[in-house]
XYZ file of C-alpha atoms in Angstrom:
57
model
C -124.547 -9.150 19.830
C -127.216 -8.971 17.139
C -125.388 -5.907 15.627
C -122.286 -7.939 15.134
C -124.177 -10.724 13.552
C -125.731 -8.214 11.178
C -122.386 -6.796 10.121
C -120.947 -10.297 9.410
C -124.004 -11.347 7.417
C -123.585 -8.227 5.216
C -119.880 -8.819 4.532
C -120.459 -11.722 1.995
C -122.832 -9.490 0.022
C -120.037 -6.875 -0.265
C -117.632 -9.385 -1.736
C -119.544 -11.846 -3.959
C -116.602 -12.640 -6.148
C -114.265 -13.297 -3.211
C -116.950 -15.444 -1.391
C -117.810 -17.590 -4.449
C -116.852 -21.292 -3.957
C -115.083 -21.444 -7.306
C -112.775 -18.633 -6.490
C -111.896 -20.209 -3.068
C -111.343 -23.593 -4.693
C -109.050 -22.141 -7.315
C -107.121 -20.193 -4.727
C -106.312 -21.890 -1.395
C -104.164 -18.858 -0.450
C -107.194 -16.587 -0.873
C -109.335 -18.864 1.263
C -106.660 -18.900 3.999
C -106.356 -15.074 3.876
C -110.188 -14.736 4.029
C -110.346 -16.986 7.103
C -107.608 -15.074 8.816
C -109.341 -11.810 7.931
C -112.720 -13.059 9.334
C -111.115 -14.283 12.583
C -109.261 -10.916 12.970
C -112.631 -9.054 12.740
C -114.397 -11.576 15.020
C -111.878 -11.258 17.840
C -112.716 -7.698 18.956
C -116.366 -8.491 18.826
C -115.947 -11.559 21.007
C -113.880 -9.486 23.457
C -116.494 -6.719 23.549
C -119.290 -9.312 24.097
C -117.337 -11.007 26.891
C -116.837 -7.580 28.620
C -120.498 -6.663 28.398
C -121.502 -10.107 29.654
C -118.985 -9.755 32.570
C -120.315 -6.315 33.611
C -123.812 -7.552 33.474
C -123.265 -10.392 35.848
């Protein structure tokens, strides 16, 4: 699980302009797209974590 957290903590560093509050405030559509993008990336990680936890029990 720590590996996934590391990946997600690095993502904002890759896109400083996209992550800046000013950009997000100026563009609600960009904020919505970014939220959907983050959720799309988080879903496989959550599924994998659930599978590992299920096998371990």
